mmCIF file with all atom_site columns, C-alpha atoms in Angstrom:
data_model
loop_
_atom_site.group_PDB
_atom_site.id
_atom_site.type_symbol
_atom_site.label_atom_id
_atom_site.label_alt_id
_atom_site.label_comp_id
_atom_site.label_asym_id
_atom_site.label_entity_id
_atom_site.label_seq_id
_atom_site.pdbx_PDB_ins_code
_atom_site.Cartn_x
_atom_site.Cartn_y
_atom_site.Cartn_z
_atom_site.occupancy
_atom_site.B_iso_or_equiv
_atom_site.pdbx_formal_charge
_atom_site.auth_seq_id
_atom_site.auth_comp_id
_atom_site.auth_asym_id
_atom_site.auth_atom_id
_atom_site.pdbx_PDB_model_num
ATOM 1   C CA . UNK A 1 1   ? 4.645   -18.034 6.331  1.00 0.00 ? 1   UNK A CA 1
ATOM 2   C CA . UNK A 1 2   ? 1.698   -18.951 8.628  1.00 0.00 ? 2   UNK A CA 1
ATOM 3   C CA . UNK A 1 3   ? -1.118  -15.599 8.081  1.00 0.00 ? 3   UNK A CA 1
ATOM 4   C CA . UNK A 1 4   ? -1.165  -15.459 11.864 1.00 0.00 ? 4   UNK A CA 1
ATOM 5   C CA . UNK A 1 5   ? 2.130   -15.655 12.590 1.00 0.00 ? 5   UNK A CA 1
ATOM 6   C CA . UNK A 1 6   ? 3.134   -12.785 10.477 1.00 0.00 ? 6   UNK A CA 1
ATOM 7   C CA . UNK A 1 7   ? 0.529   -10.231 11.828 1.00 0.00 ? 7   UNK A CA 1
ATOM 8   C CA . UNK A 1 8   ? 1.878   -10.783 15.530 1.00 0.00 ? 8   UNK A CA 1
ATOM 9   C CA . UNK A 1 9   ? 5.228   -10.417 13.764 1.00 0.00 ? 9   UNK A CA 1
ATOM 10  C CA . UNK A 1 10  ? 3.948   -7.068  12.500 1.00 0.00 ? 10  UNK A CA 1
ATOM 11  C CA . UNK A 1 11  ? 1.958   -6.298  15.221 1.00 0.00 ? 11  UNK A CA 1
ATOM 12  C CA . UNK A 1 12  ? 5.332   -6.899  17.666 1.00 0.00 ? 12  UNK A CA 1
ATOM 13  C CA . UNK A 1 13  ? 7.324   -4.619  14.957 1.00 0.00 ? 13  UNK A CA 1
ATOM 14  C CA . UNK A 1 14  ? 4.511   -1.715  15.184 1.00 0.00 ? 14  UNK A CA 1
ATOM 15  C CA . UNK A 1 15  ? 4.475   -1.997  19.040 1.00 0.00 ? 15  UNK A CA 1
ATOM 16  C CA . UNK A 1 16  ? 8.651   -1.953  18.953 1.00 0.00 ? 16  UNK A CA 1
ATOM 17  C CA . UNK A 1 17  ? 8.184   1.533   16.818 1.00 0.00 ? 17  UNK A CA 1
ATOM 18  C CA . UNK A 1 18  ? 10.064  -0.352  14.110 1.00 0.00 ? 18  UNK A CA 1
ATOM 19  C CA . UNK A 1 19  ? 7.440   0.786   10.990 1.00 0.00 ? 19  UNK A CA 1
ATOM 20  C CA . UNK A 1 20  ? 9.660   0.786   8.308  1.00 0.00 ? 20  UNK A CA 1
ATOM 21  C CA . UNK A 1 21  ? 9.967   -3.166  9.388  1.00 0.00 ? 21  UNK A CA 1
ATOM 22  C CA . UNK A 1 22  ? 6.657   -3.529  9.918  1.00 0.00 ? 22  UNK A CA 1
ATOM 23  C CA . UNK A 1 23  ? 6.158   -2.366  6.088  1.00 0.00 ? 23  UNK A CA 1
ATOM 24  C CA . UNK A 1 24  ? 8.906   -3.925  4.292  1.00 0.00 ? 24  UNK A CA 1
ATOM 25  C CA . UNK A 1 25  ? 7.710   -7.407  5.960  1.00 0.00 ? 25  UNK A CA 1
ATOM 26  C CA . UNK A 1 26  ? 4.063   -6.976  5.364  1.00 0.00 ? 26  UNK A CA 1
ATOM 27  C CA . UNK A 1 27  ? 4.786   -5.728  1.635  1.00 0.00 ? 27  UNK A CA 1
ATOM 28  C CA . UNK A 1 28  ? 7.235   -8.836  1.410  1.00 0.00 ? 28  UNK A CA 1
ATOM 29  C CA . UNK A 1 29  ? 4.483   -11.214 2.679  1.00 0.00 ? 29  UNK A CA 1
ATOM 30  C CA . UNK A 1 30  ? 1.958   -9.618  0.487  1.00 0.00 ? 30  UNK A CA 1
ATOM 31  C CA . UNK A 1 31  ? 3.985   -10.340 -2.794 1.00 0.00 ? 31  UNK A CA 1
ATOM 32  C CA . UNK A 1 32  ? 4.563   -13.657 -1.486 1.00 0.00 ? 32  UNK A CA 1
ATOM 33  C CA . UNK A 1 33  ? 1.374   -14.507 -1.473 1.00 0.00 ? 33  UNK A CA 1
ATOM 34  C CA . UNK A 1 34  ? 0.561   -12.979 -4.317 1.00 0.00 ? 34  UNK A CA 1
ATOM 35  C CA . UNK A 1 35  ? 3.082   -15.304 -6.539 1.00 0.00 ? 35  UNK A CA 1
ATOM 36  C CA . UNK A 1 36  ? 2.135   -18.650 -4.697 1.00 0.00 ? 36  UNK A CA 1
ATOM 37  C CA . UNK A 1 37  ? -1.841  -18.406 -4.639 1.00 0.00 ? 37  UNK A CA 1
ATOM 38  C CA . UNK A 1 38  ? -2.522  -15.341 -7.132 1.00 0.00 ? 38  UNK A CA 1
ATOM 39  C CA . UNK A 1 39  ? -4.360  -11.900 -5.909 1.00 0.00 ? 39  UNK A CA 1
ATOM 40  C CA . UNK A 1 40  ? -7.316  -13.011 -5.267 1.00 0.00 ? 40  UNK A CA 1
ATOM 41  C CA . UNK A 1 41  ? -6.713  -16.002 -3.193 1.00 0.00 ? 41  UNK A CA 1
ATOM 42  C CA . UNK A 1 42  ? -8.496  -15.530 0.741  1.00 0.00 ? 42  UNK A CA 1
ATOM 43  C CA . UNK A 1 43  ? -4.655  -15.221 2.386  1.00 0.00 ? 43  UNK A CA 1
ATOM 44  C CA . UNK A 1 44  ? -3.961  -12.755 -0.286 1.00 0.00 ? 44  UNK A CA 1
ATOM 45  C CA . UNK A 1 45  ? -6.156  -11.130 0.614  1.00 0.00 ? 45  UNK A CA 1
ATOM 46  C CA . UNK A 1 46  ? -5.657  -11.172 4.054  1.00 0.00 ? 46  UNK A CA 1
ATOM 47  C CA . UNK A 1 47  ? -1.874  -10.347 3.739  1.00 0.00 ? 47  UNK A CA 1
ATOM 48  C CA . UNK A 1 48  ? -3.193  -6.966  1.859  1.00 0.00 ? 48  UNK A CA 1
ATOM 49  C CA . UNK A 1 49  ? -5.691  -6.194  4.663  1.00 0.00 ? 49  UNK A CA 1
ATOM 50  C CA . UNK A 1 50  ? -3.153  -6.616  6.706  1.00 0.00 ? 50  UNK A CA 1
ATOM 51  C CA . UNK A 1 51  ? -0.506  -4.268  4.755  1.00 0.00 ? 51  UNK A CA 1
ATOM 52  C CA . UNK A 1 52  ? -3.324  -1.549  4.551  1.00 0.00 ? 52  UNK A CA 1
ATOM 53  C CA . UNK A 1 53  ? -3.341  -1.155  8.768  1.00 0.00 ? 53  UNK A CA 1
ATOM 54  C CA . UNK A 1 54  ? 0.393   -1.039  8.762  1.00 0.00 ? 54  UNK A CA 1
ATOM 55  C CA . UNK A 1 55  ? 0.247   1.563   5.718  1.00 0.00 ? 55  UNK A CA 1
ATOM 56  C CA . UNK A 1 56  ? -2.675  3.359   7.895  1.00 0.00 ? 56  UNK A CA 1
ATOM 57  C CA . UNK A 1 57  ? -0.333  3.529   11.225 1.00 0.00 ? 57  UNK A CA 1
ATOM 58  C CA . UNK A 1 58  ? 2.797   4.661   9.814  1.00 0.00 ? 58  UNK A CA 1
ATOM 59  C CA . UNK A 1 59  ? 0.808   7.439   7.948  1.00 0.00 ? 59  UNK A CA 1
ATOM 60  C CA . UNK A 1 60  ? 0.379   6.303   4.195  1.00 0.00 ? 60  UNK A CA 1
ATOM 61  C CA . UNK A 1 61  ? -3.055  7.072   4.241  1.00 0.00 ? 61  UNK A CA 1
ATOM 62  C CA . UNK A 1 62  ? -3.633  6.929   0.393  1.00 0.00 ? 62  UNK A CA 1
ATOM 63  C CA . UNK A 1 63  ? -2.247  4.044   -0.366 1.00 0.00 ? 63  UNK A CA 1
ATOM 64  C CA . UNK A 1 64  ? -3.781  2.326   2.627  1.00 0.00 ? 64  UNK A CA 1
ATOM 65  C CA . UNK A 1 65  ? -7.505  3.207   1.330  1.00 0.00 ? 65  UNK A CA 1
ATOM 66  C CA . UNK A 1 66  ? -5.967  1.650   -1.831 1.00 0.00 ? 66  UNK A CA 1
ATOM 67  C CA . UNK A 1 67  ? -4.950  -1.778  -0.779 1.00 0.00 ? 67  UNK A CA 1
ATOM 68  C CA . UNK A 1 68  ? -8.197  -1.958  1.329  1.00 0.00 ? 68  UNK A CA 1
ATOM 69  C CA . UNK A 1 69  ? -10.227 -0.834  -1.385 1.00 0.00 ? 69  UNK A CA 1
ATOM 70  C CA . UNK A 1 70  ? -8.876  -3.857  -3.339 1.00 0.00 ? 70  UNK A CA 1
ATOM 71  C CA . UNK A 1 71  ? -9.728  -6.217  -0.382 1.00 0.00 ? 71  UNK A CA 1
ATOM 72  C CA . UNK A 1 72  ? -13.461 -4.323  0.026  1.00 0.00 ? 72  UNK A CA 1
ATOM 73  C CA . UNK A 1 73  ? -14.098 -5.230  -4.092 1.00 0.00 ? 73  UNK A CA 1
ATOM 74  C CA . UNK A 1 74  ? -13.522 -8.570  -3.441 1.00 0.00 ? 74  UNK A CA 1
ATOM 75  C CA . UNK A 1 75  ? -15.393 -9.026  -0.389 1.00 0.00 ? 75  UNK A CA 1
ATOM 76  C CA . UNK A 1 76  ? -18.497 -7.752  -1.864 1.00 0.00 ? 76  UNK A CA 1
ATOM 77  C CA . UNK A 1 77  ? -18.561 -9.486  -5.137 1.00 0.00 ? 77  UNK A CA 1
ATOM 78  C CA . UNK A 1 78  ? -17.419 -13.064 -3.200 1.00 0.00 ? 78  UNK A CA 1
ATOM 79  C CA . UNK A 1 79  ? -19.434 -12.443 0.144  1.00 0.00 ? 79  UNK A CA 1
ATOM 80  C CA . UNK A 1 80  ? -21.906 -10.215 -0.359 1.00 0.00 ? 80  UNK A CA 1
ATOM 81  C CA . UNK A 1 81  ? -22.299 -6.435  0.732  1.00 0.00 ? 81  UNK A CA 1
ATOM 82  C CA . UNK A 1 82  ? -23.842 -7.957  4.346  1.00 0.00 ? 82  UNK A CA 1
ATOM 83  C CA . UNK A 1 83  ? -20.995 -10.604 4.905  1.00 0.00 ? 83  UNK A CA 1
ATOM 84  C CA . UNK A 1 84  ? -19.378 -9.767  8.493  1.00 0.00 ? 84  UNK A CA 1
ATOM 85  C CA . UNK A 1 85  ? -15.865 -9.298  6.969  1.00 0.00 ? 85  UNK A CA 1
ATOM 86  C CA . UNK A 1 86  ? -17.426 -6.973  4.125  1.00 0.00 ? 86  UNK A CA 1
ATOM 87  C CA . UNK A 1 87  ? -18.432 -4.984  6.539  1.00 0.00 ? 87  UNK A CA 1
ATOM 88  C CA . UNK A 1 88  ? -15.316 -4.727  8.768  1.00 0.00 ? 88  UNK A CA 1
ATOM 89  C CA . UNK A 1 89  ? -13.284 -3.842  5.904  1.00 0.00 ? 89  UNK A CA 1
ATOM 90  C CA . UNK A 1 90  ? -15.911 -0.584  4.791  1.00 0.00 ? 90  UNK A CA 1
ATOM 91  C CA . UNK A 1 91  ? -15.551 0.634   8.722  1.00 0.00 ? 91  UNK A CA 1
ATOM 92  C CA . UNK A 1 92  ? -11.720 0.145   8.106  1.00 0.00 ? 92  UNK A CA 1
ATOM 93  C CA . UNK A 1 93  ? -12.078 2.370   4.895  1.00 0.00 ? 93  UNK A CA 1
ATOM 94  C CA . UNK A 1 94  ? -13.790 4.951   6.882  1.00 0.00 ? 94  UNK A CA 1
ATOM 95  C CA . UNK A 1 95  ? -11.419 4.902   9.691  1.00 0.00 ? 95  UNK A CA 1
ATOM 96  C CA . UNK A 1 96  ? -8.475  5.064   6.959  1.00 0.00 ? 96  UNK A CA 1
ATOM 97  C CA . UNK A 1 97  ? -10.144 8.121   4.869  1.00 0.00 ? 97  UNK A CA 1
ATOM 98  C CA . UNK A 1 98  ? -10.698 10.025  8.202  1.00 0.00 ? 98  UNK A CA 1
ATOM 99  C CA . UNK A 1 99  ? -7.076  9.504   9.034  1.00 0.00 ? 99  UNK A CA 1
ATOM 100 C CA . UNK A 1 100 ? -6.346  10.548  5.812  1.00 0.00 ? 100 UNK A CA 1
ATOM 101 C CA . UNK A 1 101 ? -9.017  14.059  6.350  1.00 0.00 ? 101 UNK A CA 1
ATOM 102 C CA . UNK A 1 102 ? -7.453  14.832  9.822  1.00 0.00 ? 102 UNK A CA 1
ATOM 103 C CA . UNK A 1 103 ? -3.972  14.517  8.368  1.00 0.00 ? 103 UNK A CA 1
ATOM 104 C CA . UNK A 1 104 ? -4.249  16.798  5.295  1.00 0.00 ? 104 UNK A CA 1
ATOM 105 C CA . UNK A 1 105 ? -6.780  19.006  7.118  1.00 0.00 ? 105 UNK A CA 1
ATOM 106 C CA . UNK A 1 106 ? -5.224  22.828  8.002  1.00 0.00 ? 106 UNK A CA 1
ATOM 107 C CA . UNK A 1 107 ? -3.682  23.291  11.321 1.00 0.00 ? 107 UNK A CA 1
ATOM 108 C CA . UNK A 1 108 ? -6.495  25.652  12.938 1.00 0.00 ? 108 UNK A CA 1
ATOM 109 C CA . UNK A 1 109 ? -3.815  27.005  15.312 1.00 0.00 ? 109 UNK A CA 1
#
């Protein structure tokens, strides 16, 4: 499956409200991928960067800091801590782990 193809698949899904699609595909793609090039491999990669938004939209919070976590690892020891894409993926973490804050956070009503 083509890397952009699939995330305007997913992307079409999230827009449609279908997220339990939209996560069964992208988890499908990612173990895909995984078995053909390995877990480290750059559309790997990509296919779990792409899992952690959907994770992060349909409210999986945790395990979308997890999968991004993986991809952040990876980015800094292969393309530095500067890299363009090692930085997108640490502003993704902090969008994902205040997501995760505002959703655990009390109610102050």
């Amino acid at each position: 499956m083509a890397r952009g193809f699939h995330a305007r698949e997913v992307g079409i899904l999230l827009g449609a409200g279908k997220h339990a699609e939209a996560l069964l595909s992208s988890r499908r793609a990612l173990a895909a991928h995984e078995r053909r090039f390995g877990a480290d491999y750059p559309i790997t990669l990509a296919a779990r960067s792409l899992l952690s938004n959907v994770l992060n939209t349909v409210g999986e919070h945790r395990e979308a800091i997890e999968q991004a976590e993986v991809v952040r690892e990876w980015r800094e020891r292969v393309l530095g801590p500067e890299h363009p894409w090692t930085r997108g993926i640490r502003d993704k973490l902090g969008r994902y782990r205040r997501s995760l804050a505002e959703a655990t956070s009390p109610d102050p009503n």
